[in-house]
PDB file of C-alpha atoms and ligand atoms in Angstrom:
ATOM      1  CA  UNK N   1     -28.947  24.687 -13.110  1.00 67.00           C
ATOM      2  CA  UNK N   2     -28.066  21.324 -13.246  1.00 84.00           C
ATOM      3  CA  UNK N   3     -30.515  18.455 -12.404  1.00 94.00           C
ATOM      4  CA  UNK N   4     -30.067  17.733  -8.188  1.00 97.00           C
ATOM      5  CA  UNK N   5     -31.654  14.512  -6.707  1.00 98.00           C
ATOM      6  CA  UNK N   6     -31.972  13.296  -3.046  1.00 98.00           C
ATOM      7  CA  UNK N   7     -30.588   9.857  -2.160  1.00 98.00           C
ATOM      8  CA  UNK N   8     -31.683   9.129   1.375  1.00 97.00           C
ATOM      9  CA  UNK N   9     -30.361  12.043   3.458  1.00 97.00           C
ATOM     10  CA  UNK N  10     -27.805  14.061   0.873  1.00 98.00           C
ATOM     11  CA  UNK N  11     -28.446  15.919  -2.344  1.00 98.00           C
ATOM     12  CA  UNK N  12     -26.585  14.873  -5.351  1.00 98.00           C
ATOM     13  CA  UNK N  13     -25.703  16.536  -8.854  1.00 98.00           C
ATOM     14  CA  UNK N  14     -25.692  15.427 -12.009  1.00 98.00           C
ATOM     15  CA  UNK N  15     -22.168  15.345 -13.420  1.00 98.00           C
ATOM     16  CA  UNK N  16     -22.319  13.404 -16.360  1.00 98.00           C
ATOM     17  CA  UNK N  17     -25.591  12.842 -18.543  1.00 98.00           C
ATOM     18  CA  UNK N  18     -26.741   9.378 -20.289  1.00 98.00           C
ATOM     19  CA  UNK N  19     -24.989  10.428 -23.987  1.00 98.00           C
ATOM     20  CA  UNK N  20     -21.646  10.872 -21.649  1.00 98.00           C
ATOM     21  CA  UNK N  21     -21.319   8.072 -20.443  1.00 98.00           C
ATOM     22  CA  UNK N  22     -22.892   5.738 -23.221  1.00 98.00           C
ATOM     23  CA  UNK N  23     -20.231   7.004 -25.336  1.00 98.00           C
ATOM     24  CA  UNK N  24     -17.604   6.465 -23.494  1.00 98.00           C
ATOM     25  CA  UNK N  25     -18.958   2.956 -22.820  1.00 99.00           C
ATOM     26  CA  UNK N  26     -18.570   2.784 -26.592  1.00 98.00           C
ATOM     27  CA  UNK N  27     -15.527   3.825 -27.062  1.00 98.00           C
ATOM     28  CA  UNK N  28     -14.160   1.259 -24.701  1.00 99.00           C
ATOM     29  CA  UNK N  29     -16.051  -1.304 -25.797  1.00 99.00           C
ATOM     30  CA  UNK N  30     -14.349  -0.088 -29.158  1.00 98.00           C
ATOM     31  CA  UNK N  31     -10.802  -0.421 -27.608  1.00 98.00           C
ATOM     32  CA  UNK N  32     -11.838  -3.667 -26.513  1.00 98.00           C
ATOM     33  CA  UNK N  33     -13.174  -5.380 -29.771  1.00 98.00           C
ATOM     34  CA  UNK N  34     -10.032  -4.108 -31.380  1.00 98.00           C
ATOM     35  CA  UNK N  35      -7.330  -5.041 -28.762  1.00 98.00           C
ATOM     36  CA  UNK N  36      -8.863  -8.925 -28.244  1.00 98.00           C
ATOM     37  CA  UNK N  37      -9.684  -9.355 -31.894  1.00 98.00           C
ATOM     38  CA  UNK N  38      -9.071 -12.970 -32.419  1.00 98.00           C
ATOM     39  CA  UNK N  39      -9.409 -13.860 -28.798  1.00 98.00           C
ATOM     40  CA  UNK N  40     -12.026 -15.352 -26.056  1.00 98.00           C
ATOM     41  CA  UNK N  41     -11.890 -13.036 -23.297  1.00 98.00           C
ATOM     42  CA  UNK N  42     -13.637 -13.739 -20.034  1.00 98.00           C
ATOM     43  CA  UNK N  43     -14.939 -10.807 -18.471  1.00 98.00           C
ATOM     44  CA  UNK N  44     -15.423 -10.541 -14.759  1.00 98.00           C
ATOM     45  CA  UNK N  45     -17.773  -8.288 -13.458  1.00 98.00           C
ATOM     46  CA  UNK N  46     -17.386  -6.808  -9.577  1.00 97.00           C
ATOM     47  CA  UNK N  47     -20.517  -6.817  -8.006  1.00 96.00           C
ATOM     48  CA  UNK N  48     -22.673  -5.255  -6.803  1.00 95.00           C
ATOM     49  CA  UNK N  49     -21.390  -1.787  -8.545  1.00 96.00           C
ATOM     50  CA  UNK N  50     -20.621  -2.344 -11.790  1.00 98.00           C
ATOM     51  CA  UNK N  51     -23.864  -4.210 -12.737  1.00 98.00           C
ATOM     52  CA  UNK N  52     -25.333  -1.680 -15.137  1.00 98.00           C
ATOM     53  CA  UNK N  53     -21.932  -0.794 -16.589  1.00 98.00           C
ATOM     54  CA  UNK N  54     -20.940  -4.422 -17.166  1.00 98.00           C
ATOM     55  CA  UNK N  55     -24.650  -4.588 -18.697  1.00 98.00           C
ATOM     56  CA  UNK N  56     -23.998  -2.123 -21.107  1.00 98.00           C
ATOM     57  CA  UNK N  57     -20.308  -2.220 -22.275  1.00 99.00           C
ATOM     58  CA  UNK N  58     -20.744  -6.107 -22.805  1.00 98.00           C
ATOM     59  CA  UNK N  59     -24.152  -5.565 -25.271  1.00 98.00           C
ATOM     60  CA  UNK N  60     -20.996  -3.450 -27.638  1.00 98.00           C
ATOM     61  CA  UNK N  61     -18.527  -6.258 -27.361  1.00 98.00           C
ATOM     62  CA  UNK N  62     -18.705  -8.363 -30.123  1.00 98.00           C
ATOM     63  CA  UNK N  63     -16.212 -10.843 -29.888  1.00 98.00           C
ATOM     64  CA  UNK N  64     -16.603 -14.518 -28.529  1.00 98.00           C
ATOM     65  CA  UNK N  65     -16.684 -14.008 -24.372  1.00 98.00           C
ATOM     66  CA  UNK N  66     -17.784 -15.423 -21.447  1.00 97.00           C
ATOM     67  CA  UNK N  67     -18.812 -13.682 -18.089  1.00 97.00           C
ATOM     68  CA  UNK N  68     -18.808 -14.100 -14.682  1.00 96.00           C
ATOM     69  CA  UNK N  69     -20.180 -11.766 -11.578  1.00 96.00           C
ATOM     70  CA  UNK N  70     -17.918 -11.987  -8.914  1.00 96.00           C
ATOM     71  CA  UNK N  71     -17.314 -10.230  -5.315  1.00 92.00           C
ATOM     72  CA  UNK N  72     -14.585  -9.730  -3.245  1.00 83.00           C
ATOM     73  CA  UNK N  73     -15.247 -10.894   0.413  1.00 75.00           C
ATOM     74  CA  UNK N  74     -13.341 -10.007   3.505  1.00 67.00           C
ATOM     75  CA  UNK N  75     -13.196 -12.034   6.352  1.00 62.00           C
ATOM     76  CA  UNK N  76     -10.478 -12.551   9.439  1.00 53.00           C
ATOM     77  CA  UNK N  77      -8.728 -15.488   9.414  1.00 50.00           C
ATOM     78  CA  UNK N  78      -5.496 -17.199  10.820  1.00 48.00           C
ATOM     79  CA  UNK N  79      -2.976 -15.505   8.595  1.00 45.00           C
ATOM     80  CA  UNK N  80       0.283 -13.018   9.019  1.00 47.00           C
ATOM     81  CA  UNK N  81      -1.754  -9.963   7.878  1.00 52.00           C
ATOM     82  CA  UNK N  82      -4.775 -10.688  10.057  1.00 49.00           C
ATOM     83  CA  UNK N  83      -7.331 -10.099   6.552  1.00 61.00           C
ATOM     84  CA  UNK N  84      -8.084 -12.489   4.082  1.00 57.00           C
ATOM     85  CA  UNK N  85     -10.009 -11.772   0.626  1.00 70.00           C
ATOM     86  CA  UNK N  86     -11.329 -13.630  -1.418  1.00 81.00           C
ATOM     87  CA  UNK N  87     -12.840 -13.726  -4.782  1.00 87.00           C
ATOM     88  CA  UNK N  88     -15.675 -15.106  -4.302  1.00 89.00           C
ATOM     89  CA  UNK N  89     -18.683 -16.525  -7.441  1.00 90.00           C
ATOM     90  CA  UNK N  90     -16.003 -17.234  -9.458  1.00 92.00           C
ATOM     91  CA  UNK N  91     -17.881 -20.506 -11.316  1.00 89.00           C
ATOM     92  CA  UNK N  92     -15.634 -21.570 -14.033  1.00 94.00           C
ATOM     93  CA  UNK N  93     -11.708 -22.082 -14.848  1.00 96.00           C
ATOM     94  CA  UNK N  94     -10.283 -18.993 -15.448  1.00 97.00           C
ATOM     95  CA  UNK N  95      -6.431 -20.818 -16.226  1.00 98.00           C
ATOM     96  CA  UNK N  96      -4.942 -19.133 -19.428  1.00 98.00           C
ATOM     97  CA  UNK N  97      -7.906 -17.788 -20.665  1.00 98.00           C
ATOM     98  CA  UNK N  98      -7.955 -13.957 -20.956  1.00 98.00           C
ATOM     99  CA  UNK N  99      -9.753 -12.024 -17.874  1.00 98.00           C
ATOM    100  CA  UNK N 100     -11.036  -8.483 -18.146  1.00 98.00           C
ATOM    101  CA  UNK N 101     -12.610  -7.359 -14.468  1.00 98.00           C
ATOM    102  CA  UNK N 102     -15.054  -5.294 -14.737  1.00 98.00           C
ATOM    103  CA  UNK N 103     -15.408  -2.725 -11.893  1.00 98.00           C
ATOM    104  CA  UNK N 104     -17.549   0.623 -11.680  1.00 97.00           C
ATOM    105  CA  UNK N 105     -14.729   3.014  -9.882  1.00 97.00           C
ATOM    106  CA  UNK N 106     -10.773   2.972  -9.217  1.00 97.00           C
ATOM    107  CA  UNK N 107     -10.542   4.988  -6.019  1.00 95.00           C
ATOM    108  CA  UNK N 108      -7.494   4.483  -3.615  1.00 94.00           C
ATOM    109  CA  UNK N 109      -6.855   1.178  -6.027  1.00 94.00           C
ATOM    110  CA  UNK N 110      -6.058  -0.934  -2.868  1.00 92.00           C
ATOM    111  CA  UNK N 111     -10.079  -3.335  -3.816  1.00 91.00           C
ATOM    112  CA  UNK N 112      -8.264  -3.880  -7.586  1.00 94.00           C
ATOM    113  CA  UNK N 113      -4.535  -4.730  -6.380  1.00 94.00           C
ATOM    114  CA  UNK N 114      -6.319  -7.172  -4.430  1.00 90.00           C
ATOM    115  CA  UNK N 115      -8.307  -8.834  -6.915  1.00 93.00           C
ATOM    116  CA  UNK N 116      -5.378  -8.961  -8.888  1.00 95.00           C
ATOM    117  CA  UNK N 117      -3.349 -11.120  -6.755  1.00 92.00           C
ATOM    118  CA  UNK N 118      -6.239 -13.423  -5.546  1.00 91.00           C
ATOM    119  CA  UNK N 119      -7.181 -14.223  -9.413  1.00 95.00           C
ATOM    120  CA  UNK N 120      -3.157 -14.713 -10.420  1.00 95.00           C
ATOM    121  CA  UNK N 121      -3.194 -17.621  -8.335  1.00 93.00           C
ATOM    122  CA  UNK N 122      -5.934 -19.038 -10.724  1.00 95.00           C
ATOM    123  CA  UNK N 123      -3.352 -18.865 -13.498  1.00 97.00           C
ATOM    124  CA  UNK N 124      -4.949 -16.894 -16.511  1.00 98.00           C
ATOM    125  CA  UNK N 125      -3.221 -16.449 -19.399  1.00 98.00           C
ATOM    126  CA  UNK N 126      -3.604 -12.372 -18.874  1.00 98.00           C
ATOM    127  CA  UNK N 127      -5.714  -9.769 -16.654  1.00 98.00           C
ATOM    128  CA  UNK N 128      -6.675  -7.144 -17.988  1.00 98.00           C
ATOM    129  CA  UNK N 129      -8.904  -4.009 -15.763  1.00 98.00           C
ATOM    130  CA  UNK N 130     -11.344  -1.905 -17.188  1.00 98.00           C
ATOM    131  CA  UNK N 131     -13.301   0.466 -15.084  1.00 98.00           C
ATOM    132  CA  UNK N 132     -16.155   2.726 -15.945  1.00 98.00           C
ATOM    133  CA  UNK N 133     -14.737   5.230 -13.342  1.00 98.00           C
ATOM    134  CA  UNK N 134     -11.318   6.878 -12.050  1.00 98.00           C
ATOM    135  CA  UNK N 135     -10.465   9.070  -9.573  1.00 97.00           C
ATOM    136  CA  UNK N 136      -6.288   9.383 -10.343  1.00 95.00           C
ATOM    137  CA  UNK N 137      -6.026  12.249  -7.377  1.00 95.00           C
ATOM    138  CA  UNK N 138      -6.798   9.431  -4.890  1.00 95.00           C
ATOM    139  CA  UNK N 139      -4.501   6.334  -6.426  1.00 95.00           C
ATOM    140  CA  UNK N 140      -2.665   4.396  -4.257  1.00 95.00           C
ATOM    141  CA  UNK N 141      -0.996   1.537  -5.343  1.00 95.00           C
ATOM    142  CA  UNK N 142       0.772   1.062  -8.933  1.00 95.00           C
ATOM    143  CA  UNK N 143      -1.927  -0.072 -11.276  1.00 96.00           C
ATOM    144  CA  UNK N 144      -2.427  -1.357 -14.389  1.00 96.00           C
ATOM    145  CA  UNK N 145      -5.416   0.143 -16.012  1.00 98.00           C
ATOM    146  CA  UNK N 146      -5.986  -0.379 -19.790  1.00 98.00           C
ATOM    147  CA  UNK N 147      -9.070   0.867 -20.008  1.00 98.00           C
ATOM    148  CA  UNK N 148     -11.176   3.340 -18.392  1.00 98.00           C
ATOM    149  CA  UNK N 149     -14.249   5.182 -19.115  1.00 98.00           C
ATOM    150  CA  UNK N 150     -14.255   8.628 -17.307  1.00 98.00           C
ATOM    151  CA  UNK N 151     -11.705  10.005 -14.852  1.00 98.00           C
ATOM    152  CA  UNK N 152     -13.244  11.970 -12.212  1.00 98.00           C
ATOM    153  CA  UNK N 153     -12.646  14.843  -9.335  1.00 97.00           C
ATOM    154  CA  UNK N 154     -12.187  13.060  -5.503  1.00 96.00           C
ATOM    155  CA  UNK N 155     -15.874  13.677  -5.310  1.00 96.00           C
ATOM    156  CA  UNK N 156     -17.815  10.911  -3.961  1.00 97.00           C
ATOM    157  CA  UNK N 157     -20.243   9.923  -6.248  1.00 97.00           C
ATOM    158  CA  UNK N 158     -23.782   7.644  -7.043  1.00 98.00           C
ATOM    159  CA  UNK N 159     -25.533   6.504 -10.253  1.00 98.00           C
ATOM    160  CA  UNK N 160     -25.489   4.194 -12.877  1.00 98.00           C
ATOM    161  CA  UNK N 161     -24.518   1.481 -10.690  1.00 98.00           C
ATOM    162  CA  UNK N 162     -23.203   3.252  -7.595  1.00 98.00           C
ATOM    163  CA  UNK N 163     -24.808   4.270  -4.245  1.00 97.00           C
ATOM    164  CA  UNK N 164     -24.990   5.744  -1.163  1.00 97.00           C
ATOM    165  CA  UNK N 165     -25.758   3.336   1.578  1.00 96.00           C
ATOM    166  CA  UNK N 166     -27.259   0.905  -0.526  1.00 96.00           C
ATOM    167  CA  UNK N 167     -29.382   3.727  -2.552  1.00 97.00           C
ATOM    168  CA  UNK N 168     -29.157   5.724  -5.749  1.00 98.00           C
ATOM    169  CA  UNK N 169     -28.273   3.165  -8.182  1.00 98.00           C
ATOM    170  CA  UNK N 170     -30.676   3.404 -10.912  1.00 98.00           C
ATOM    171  CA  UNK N 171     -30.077   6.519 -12.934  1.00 98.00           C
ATOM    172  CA  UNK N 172     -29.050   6.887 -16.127  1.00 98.00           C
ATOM    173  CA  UNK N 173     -26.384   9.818 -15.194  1.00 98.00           C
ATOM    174  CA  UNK N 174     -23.624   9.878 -12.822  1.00 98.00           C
ATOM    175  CA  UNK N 175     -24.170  12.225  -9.657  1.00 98.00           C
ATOM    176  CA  UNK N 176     -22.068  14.209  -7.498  1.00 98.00           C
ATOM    177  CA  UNK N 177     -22.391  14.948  -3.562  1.00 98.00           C
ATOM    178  CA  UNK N 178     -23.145  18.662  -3.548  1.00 97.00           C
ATOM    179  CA  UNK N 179     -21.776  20.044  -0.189  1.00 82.00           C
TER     180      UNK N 179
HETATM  181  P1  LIG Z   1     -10.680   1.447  -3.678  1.00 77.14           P
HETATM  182  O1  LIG Z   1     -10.310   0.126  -3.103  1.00 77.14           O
HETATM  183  O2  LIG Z   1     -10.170   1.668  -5.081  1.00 77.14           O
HETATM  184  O3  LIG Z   1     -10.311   2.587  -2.763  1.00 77.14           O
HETATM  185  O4  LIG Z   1     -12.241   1.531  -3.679  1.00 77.14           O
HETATM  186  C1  LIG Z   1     -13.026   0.937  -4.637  1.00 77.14           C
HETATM  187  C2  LIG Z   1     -14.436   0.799  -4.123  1.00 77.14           C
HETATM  188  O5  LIG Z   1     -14.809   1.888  -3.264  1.00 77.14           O
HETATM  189  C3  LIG Z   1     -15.402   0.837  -5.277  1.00 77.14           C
HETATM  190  O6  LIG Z   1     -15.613  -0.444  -5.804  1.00 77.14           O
HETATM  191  C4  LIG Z   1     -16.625   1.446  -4.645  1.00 77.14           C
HETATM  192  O7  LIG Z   1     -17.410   0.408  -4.066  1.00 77.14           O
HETATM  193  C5  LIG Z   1     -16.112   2.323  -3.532  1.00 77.14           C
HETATM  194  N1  LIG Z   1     -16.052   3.759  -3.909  1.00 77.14           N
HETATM  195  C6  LIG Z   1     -14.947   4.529  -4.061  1.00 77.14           C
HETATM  196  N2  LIG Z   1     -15.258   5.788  -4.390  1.00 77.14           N
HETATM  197  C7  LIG Z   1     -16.613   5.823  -4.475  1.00 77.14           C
HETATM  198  C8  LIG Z   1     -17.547   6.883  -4.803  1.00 77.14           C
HETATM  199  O8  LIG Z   1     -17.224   8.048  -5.091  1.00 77.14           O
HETATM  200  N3  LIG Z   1     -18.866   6.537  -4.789  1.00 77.14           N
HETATM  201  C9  LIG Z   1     -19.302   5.278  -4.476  1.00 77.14           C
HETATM  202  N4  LIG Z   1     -20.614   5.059  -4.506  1.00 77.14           N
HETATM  203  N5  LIG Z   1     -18.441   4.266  -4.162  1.00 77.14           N
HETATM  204  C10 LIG Z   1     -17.118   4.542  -4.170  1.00 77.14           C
END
């Protein structure tokens, strides 16, 4: 039987253990090192999700980098669509430098196609994505995504940097809601 914890109210399985995912956070740190060799990328890491992923992927990335921690706010304002987001921490000049975002899961895609547009108006010089986790049944929009970690069932999910209402963050494993 697999390992089951309780976050809050629901009960969660474990999916993918520690060695999983720390190798796949190595191979795409791998894919990384390889692909900006010769580069300065900046990374830019989504908050508050990806903390532990962005932790972890950026100790195997050896080149020259920067990073940021950024989050993308929503708020109404006077404008044709009626919603407004913006990307909000983002501390230093991002204008033809390399950006890899950082972001713990792709879901519907719609939070990423976002983020792209508000940081092309910055100017880098290219923007890369790089997710820990995918979920390709649920895709929306057309995206981009160089790298990714694990692709994953339409389950909803906590762990290593996820949660459920605020909870369930700090495993080491990646958890699935068990019905
Ligand atoms: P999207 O805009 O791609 O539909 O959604 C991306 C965001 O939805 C993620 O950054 C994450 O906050 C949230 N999300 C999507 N699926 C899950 C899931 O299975 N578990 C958790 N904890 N968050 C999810």
């Amino acid at each position: 039987m697999s390992k089951v914890i309780q976050v809050k109210d629901l009960k969660f399985a474990v999916s993918y253990s520690e060695e999983q995912i720390q190798a796949e956070v190595k191979r795409v740190a791998a894919e990384i090192n390889r692909d900006y060799a010769g580069q300065e990328p900046v990374f830019l890491a989504v908050l508050n999700g990806s903390f532990i992923f962005a932790a972890d992927l950026l100790r195997e990335v050896t080149l020259p980098c920067e990073v940021s921690f950024v989050r993308l706010a929503s708020y109404q304002g006077v404008s044709t669509t009626g919603e407004i987001r913006e990307v909000i921490g983002l501390n230093m000049d991002i204008t033809g430098r390399p950006v890899i975002i950082l972001e713990d899961i792709v879901d519907t895609g719609l939070t990423m196609a976002h983020m792209i547009d508000t940081l092309k108006r910055h100017n880098p010089g290219s923007i890369d994505i790089c997710t820990l986790l995918l979920k390709p049944g649920k895709l929306q929009v057309d995206l981009d995504i160089r790298y990714c970690c694990l692709q994953i069932p339409n389950d909803f999910i906590v762990g290593y940097g996820l949660d459920y209402d605020g909870y369930g963050r700090n495993t080491k494993e990646i958890y699935t809601l068990v019905n």
